[in-house]
CSV table of C-alpha atoms and ligand atoms in Angstrom, one decimal:
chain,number,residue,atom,x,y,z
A,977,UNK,CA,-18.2,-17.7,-22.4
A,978,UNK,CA,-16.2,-14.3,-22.5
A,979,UNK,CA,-17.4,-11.6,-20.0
A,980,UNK,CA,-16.4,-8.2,-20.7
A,981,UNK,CA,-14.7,-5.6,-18.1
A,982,UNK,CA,-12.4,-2.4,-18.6
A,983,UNK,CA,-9.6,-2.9,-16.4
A,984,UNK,CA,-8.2,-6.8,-14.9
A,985,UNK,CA,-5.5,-6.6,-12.6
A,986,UNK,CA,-3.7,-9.9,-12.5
A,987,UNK,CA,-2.2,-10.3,-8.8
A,988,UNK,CA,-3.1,-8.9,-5.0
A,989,UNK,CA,-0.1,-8.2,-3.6
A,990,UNK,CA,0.4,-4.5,-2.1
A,991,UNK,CA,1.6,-3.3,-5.7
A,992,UNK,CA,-1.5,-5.2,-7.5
A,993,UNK,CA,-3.9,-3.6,-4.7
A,994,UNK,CA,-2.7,-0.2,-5.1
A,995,UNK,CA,-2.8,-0.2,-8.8
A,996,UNK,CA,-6.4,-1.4,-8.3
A,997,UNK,CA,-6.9,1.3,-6.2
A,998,UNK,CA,-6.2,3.9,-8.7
A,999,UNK,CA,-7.9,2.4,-11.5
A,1000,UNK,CA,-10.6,2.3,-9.3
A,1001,UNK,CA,-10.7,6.1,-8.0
A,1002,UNK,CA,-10.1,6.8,-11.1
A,1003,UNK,CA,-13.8,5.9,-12.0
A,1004,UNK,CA,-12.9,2.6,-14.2
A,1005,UNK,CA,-14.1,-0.7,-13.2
A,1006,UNK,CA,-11.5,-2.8,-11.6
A,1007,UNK,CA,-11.5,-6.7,-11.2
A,1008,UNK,CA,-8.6,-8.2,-9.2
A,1009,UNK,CA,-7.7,-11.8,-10.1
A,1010,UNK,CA,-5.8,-13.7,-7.7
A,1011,UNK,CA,-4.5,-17.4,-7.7
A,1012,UNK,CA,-4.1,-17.9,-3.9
A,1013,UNK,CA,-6.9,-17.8,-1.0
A,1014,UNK,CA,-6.8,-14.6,0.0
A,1015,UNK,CA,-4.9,-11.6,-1.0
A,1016,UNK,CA,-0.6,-10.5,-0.1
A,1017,UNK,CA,0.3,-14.7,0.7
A,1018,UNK,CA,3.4,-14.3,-1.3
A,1019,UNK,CA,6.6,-11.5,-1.0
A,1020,UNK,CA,4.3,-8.7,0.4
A,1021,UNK,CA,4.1,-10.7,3.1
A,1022,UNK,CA,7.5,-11.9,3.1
A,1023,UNK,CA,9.5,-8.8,4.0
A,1024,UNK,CA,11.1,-6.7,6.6
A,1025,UNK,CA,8.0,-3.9,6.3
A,1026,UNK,CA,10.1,-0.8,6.8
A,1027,UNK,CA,9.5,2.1,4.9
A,1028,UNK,CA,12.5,3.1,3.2
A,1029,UNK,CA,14.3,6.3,2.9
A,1030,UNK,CA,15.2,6.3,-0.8
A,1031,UNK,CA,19.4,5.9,0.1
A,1032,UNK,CA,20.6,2.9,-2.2
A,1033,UNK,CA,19.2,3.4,-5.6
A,1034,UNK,CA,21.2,5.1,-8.4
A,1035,UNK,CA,19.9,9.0,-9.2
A,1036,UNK,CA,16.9,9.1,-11.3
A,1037,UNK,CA,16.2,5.2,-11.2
A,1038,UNK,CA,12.1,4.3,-10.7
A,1039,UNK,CA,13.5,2.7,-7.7
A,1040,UNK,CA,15.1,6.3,-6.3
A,1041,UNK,CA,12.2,8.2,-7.8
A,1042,UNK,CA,9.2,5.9,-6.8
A,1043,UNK,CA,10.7,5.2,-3.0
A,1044,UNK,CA,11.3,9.2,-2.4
A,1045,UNK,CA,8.0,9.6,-3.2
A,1046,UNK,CA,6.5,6.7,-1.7
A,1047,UNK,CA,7.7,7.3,1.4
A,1048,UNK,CA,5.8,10.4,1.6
A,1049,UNK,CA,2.5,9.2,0.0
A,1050,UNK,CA,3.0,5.9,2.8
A,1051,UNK,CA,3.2,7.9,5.7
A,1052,UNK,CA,0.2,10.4,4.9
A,1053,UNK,CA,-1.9,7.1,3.6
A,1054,UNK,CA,-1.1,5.1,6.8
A,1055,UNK,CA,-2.0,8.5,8.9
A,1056,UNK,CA,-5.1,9.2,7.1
A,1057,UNK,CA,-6.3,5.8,7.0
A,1058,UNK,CA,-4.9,4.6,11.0
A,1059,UNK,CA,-2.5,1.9,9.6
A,1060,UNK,CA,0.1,1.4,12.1
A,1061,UNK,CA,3.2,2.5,11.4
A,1062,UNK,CA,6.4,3.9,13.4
A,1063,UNK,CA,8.4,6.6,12.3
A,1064,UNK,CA,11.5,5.1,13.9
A,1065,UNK,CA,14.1,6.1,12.0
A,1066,UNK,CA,17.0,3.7,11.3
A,1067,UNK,CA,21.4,3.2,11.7
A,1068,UNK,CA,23.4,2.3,8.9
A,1069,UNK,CA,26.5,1.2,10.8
A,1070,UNK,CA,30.6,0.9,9.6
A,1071,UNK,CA,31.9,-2.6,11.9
A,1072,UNK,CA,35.1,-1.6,10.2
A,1073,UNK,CA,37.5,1.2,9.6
A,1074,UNK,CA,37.2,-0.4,5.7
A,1075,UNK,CA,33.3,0.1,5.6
A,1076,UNK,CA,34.0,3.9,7.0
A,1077,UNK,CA,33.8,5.0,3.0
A,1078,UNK,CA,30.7,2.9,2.3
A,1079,UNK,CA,28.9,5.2,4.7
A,1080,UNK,CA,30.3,8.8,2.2
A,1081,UNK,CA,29.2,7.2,-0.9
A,1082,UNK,CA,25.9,6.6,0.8
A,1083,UNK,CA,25.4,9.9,2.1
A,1084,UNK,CA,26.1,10.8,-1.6
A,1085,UNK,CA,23.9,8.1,-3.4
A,1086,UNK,CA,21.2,9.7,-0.8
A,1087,UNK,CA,21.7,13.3,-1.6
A,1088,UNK,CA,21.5,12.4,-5.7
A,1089,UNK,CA,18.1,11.0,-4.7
A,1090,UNK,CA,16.9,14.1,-2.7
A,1091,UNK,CA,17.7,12.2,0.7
A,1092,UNK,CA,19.3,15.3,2.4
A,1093,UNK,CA,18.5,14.4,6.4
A,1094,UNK,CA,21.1,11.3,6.7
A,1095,UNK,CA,23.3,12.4,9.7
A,1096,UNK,CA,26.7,11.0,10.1
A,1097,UNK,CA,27.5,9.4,14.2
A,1098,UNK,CA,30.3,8.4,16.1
A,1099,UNK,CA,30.8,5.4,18.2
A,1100,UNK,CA,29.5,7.3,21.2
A,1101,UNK,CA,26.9,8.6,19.7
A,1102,UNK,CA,25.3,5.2,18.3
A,1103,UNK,CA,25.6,3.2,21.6
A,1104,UNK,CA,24.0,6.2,23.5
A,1105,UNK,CA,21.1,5.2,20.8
A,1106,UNK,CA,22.0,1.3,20.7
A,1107,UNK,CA,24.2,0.0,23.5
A,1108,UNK,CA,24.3,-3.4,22.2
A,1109,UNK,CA,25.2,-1.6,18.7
A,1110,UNK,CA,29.4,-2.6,18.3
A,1111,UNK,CA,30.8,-0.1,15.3
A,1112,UNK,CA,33.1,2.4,13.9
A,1113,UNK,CA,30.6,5.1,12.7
A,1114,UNK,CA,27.4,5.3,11.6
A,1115,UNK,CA,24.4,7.2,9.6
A,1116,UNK,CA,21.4,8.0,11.0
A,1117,UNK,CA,18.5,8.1,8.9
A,1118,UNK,CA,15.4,9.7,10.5
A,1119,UNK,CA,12.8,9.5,7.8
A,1120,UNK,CA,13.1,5.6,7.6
A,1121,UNK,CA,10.1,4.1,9.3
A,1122,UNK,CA,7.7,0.5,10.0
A,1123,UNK,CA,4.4,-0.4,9.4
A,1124,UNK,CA,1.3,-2.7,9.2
A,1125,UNK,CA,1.5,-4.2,5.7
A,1126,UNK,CA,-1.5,-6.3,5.5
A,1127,UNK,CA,-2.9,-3.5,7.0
A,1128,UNK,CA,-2.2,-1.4,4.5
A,1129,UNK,CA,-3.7,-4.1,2.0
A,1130,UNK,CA,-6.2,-4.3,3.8
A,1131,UNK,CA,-7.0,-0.6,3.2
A,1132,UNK,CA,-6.7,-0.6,-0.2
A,1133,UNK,CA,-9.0,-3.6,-0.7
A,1134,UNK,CA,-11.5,-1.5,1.4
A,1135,UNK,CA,-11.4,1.4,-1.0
A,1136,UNK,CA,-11.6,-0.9,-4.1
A,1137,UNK,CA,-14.4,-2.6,-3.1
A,1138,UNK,CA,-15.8,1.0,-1.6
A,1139,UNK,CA,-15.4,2.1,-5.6
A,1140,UNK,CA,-17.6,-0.7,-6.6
A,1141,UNK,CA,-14.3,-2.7,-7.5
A,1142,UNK,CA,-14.2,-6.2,-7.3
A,1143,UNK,CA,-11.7,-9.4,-6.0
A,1144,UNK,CA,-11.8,-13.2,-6.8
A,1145,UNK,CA,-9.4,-15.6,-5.3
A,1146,UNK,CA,-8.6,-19.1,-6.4
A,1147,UNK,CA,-8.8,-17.1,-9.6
A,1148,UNK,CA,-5.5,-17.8,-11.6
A,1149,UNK,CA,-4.7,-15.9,-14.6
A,1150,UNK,CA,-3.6,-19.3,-16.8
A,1151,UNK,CA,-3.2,-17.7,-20.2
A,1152,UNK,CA,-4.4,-15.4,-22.7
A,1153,UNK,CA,-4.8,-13.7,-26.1
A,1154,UNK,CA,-4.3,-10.2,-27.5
A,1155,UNK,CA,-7.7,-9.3,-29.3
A,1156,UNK,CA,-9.0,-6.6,-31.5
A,1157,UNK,CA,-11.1,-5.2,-29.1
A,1158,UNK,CA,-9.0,-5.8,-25.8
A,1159,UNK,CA,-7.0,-9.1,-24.2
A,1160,UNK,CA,-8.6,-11.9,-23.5
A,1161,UNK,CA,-7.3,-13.4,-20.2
A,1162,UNK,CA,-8.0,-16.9,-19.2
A,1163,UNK,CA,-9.3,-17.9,-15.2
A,1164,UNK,CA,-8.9,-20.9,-14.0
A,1165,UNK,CA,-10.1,-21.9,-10.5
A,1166,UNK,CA,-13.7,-23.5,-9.4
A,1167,UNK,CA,-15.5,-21.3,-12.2
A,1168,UNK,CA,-13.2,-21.3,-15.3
A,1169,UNK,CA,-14.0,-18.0,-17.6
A,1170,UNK,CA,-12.6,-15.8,-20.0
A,1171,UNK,CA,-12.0,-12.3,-19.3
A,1172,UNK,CA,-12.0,-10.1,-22.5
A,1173,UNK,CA,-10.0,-6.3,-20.6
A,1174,UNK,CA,-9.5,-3.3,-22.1
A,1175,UNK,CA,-6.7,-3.2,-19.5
A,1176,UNK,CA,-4.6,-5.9,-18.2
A,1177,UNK,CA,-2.1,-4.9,-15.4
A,1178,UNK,CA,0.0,-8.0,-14.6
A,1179,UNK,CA,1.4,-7.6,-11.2
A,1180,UNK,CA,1.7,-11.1,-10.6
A,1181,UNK,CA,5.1,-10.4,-8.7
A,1182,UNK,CA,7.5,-13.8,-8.9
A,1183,UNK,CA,5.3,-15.0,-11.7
A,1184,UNK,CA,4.5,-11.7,-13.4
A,1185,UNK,CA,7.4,-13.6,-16.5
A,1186,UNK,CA,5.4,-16.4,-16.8
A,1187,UNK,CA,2.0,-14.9,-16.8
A,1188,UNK,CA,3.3,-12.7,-19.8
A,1189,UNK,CA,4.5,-15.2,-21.6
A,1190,UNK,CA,1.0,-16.8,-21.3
A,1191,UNK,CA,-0.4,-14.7,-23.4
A,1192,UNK,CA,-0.4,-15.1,-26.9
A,1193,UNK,CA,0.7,-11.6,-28.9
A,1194,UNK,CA,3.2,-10.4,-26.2
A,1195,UNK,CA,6.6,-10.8,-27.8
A,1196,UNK,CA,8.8,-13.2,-26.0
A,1197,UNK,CA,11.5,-10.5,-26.6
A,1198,UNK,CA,10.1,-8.4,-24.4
A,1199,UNK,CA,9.6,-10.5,-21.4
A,1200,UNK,CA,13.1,-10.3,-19.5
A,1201,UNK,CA,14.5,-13.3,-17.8
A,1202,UNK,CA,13.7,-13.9,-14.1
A,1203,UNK,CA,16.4,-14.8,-11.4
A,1204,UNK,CA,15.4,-15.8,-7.0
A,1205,UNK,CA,17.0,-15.0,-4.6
A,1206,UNK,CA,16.1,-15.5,-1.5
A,1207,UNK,CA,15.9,-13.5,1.9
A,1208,UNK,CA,15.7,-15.7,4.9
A,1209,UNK,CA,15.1,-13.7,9.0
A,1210,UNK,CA,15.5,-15.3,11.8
A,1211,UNK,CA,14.4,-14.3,14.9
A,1212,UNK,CA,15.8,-14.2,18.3
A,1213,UNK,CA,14.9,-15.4,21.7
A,1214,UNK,CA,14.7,-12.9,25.2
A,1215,UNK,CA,14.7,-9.3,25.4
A,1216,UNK,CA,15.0,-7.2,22.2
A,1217,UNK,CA,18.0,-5.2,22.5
A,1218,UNK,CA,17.8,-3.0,19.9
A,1219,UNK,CA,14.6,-0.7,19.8
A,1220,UNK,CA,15.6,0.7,16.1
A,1221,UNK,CA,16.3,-1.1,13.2
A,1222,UNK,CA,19.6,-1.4,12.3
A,1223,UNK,CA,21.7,-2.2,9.2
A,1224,UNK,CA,25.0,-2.9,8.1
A,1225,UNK,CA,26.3,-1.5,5.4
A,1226,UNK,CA,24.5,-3.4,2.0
A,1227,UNK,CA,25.9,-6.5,0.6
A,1228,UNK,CA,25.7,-7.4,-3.4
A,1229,UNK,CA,22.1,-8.6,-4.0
A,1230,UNK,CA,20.4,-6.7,-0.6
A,1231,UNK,CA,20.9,-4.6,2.1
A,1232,UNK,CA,22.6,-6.6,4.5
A,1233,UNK,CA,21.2,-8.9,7.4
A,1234,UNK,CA,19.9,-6.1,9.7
A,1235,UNK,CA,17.8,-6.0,12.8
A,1236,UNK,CA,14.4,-5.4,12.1
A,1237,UNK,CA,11.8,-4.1,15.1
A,1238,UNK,CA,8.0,-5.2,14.3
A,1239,UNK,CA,5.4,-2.9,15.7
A,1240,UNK,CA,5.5,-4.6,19.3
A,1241,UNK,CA,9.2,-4.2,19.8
A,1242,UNK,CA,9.9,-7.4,18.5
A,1243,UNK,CA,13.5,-8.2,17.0
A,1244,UNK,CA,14.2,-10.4,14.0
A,1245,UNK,CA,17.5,-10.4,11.8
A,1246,UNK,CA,17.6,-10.7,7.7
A,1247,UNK,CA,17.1,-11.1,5.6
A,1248,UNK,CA,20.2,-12.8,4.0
A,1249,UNK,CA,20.7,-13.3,0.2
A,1250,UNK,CA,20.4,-17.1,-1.3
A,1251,UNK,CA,20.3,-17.2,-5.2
A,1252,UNK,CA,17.3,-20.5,-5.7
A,1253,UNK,CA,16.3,-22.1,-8.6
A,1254,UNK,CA,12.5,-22.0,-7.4
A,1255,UNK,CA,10.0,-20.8,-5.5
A,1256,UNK,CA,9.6,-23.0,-2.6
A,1257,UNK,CA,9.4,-21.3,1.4
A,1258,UNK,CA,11.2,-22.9,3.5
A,1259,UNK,CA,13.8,-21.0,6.0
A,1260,UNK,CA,17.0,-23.4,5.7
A,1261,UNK,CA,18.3,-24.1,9.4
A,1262,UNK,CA,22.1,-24.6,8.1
A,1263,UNK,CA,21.5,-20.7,7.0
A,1264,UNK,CA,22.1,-20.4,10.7
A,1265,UNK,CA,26.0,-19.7,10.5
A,1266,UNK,CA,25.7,-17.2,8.1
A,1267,UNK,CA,23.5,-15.3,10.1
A,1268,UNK,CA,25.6,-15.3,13.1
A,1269,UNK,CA,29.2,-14.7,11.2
A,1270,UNK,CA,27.3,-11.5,9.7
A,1271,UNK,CA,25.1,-9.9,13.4
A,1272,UNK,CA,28.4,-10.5,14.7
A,1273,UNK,CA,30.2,-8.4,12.8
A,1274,UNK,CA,27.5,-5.5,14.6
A,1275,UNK,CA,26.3,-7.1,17.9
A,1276,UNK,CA,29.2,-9.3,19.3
A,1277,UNK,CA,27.1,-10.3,22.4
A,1278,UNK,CA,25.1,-12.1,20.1
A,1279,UNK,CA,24.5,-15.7,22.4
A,1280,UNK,CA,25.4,-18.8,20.4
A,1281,UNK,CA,22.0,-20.8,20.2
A,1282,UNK,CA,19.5,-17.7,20.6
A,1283,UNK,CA,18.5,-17.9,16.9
A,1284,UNK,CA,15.5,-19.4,15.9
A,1285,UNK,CA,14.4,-19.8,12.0
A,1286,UNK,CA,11.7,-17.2,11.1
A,1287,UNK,CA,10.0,-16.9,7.4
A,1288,UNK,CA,11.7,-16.3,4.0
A,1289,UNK,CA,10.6,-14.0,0.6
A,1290,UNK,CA,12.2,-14.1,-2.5
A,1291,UNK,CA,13.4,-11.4,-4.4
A,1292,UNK,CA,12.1,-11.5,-8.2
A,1293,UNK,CA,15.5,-10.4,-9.6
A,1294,UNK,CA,16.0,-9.6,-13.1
A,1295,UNK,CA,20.0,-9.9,-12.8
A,1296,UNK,CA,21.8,-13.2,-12.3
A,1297,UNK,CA,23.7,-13.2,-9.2
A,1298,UNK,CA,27.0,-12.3,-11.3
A,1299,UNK,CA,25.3,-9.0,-12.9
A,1300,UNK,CA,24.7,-6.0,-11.2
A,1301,UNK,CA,21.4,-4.7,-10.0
A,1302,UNK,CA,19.0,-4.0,-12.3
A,1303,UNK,CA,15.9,-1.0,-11.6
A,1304,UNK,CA,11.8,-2.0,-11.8
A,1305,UNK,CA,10.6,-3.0,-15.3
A,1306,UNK,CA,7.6,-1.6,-15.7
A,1307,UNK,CA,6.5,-1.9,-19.6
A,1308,UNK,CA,3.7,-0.2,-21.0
A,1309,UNK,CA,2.2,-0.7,-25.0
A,1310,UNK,CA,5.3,1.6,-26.0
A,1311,UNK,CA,7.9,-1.2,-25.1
A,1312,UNK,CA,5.9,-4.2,-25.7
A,1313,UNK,CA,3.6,-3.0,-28.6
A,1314,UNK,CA,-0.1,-4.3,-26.8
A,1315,UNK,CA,-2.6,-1.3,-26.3
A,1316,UNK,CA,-4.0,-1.4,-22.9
A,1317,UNK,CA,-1.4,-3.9,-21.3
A,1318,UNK,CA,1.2,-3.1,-18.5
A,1319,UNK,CA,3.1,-5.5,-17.0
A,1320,UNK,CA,5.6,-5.1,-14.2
A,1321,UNK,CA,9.0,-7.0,-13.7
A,1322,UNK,CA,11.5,-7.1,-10.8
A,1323,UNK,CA,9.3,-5.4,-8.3
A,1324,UNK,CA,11.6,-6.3,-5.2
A,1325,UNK,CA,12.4,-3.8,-2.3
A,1326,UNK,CA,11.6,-1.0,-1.7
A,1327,UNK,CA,8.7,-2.1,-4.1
A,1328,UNK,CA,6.1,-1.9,-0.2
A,1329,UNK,CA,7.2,1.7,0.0
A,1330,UNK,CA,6.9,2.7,-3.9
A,1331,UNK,CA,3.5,0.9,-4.2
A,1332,UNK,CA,1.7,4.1,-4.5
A,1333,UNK,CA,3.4,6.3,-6.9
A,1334,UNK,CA,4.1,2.5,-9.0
A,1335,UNK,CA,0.3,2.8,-8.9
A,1336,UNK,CA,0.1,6.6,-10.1
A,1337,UNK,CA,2.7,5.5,-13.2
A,1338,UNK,CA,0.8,2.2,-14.0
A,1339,UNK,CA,-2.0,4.7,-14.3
A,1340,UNK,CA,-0.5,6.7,-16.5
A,1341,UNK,CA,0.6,4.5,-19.2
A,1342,UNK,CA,-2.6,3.5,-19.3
A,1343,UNK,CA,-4.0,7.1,-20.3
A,1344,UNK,CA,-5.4,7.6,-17.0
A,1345,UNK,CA,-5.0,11.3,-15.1
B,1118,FAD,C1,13.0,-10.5,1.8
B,1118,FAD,C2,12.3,-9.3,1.3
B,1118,FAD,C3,12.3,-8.1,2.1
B,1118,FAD,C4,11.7,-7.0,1.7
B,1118,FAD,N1,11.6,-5.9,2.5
B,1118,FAD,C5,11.0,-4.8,2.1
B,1118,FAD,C6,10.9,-3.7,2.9
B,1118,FAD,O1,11.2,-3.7,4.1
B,1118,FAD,N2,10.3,-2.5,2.4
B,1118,FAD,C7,9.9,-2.4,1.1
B,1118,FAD,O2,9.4,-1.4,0.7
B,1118,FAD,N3,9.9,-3.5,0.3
B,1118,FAD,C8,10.4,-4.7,0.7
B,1118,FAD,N4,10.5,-5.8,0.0
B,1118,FAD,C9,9.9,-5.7,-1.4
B,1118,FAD,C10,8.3,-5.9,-1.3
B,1118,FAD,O3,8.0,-6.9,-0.4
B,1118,FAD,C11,7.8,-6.2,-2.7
B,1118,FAD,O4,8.4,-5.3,-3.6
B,1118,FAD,C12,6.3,-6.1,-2.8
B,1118,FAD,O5,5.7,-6.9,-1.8
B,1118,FAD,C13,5.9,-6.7,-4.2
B,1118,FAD,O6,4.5,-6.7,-4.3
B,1118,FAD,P1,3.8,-7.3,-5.5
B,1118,FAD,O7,2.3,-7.0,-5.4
B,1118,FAD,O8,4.5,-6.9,-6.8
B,1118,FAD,O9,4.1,-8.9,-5.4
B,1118,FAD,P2,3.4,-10.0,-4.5
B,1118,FAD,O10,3.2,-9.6,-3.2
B,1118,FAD,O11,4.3,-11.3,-4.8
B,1118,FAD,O12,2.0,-10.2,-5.2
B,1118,FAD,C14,1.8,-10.9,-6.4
B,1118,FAD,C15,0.5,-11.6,-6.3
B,1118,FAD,O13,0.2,-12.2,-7.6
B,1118,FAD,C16,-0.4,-13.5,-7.4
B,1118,FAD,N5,-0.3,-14.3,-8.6
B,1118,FAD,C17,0.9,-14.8,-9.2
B,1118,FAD,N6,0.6,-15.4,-10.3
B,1118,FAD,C18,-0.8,-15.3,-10.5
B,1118,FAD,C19,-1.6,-15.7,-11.6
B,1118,FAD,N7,-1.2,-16.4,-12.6
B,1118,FAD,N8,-3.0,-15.4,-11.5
B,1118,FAD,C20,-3.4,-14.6,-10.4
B,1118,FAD,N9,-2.6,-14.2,-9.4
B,1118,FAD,C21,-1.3,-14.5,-9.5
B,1118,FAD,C22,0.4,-14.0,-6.2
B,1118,FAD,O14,-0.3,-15.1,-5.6
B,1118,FAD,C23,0.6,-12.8,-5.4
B,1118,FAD,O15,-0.5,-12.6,-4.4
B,1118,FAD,C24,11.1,-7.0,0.4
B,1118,FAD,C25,11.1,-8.1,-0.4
B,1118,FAD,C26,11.7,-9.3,0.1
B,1118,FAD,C27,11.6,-10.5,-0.8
């Protein structure tokens, strides 16, 4: 049996949910497919929830443009909506004279995004902030900030539903067909069905490859390949020292292990880079080493045996771990040819903070104002 809807979003992570979210207050129906038991059990809630600044990404990327203007749409969604959140701001520190120039081409990747508040620190300066902080300079970042992500999803599902949207879980997308008259899309689950979608938004995150490959009429071509890498935190016992998060300067693949501060004042570190072969969560304990050669570097009273494994994401990485990093993917019928089909690759960090203008462009290669 086929049942008929206008728009099927494949996937409720935080991107999924506020794509959904559009659609829906946009006045289109909106059904939400999702293969797990509830909604965000994959990276969205696997991550270091900090609401980036927009510093890192090369000028004019969708990763620059959508986390500049995510930001802002975060923190006046979390306001008007009491999600918690913290405007905390955040230090990029220099351990070494060497690193010193890493912080200039910073402040200048930063100011080609239209990040213009980054304020360079001394030594002084930083351990009036952070006494446990050891470095050579630092930036200070005021707009970064932390928040409630399932919180957040948790909002956006509210206003879905509130907009007569609807959510299924143990609802896999398992395959599919471009039609005539819309794509069919495959559900697996307890009560197998068709879906027959004018629109299909695959934000399927890690899988979002495999689920496009799935369905018959999208070129293979199109569908780039897909690389893990994966981010593991640890957290540590006693008395948070830090009150701030606080980063090193960013390694090849992420942004460094840094200290992140949950909304209770809680410290974790990562998370670290490890390039996998599958998607599997485990937090490896021999990772240990790694994460105290690198806190070291920034917080040398770091006591040997007050780590403890956390949790782990995984980055869906469109780059091997020899290539550089490569922007969002987000294809819409002009790059793979399907009307009504948009599919999103690579949506790593800052992919929490650029959920909402991701959601405004998803919108509007679908036609929708
Ligand atoms: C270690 C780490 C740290 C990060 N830190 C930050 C940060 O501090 N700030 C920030 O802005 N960003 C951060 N990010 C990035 C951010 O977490 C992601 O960009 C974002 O969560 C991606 O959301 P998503 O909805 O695309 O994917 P996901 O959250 O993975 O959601 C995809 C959903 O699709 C579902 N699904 C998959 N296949 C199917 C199918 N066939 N049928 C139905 N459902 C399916 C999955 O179950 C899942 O629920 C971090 C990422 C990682 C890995």
């Amino acid at each position: 049996m086929v049942e008929r809807v206008e728009c099927l979003v494949i996937g409720a992570g935080a991107v999924g949910l506020a794509v959904a979210r559009r659609l829906a207050r946009a006045g289109k129906e909106v059904v939400v497919v999702e293969k797990a038991e509830t909604f965000g059990t994959e990276t969205s809630s696997r991550n270091s929830e900090i609401i980036h600044a927009g510093i890192y990404y090369p000028k004019g990327s969708l990763k620059a443009r959508f986390c500049v203007a995510g930001k802002r749409a975060l923190y006046e969604y979390l306001k008007l909506h009491g999600v918690a959140h913290k405007n905390l701001g955040k230090l990029i520190v220099a351990a070494s004279p060497d690193e010193l120039s890493q912080l200039d081409q910073l402040i200048a990747f930063a100011r080609g995004n239209g990040v213009d508040d980054l304020v360079k620190l001394t030594p002084a300066e930083v351990r009036a902030m952070e006494p446990a902080v050891s470095c050579v300079g630092a930036l200070w970042s005021p707009s970064t900030g932390i928040f409630d992500s399932h919180g957040y999803m948790l909002s956006l599902l509210g206003e879905i539903e509130e907009q007569g949207g609807a959510i299924a879980y143990h609802a896999p997308a398992t395959g599919g067909k471009v039609m005539n008259d819309g794509i069919d899309i495959r559900i697996g689950g307890a009560v197998a069905m068709t879906l027959r979608a004018r629109m299909v938004v695959n934000s399927a995150g890690l899988y979002a490859q495999q689920v496009a490959k799935s369905i018959a009429g999208v070129l293979p071509e199109s569908v780039p390949a897909s690389y893990y890498a994966k981010g593991s935190y640890y957290t540590l016992s006693g008395k948070p020292p830090f009150v701030r998060p606080v980063y090193p300067v960013p390694e090849h693949g992420g942004l460094g292990v840094h200290v992140s501060v949950d909304l209770a004042g809680q410290v974790r570190f990562g998370p670290d880079v490890e390039w996998v072969e599958r998607i599997e969560y485990s937090v490896n304990p021999r990772r240990a080493d790694v994460f105290y050669a690198a806190i070291r570097h920034y917080y040398p009273d770091l006591k040997d045996g007050a780590l403890q494994p956390g949790y782990c994401g995984i980055r869906p990485k469109l780059q091997s771990p020899k290539d550089p990093a490569k922007d969002f993917v987000i294809q819409g019928p002009r790059e793979h040819g399907v009307p009504g089909l948009v599919n999103l690759f690579g949506i790593e960090s800052p992919g929490l903070t650029a959920s909402l203008p991701i959601a405004d462009h998803v919108a509007a290669l679908l036609g929708i104002a």
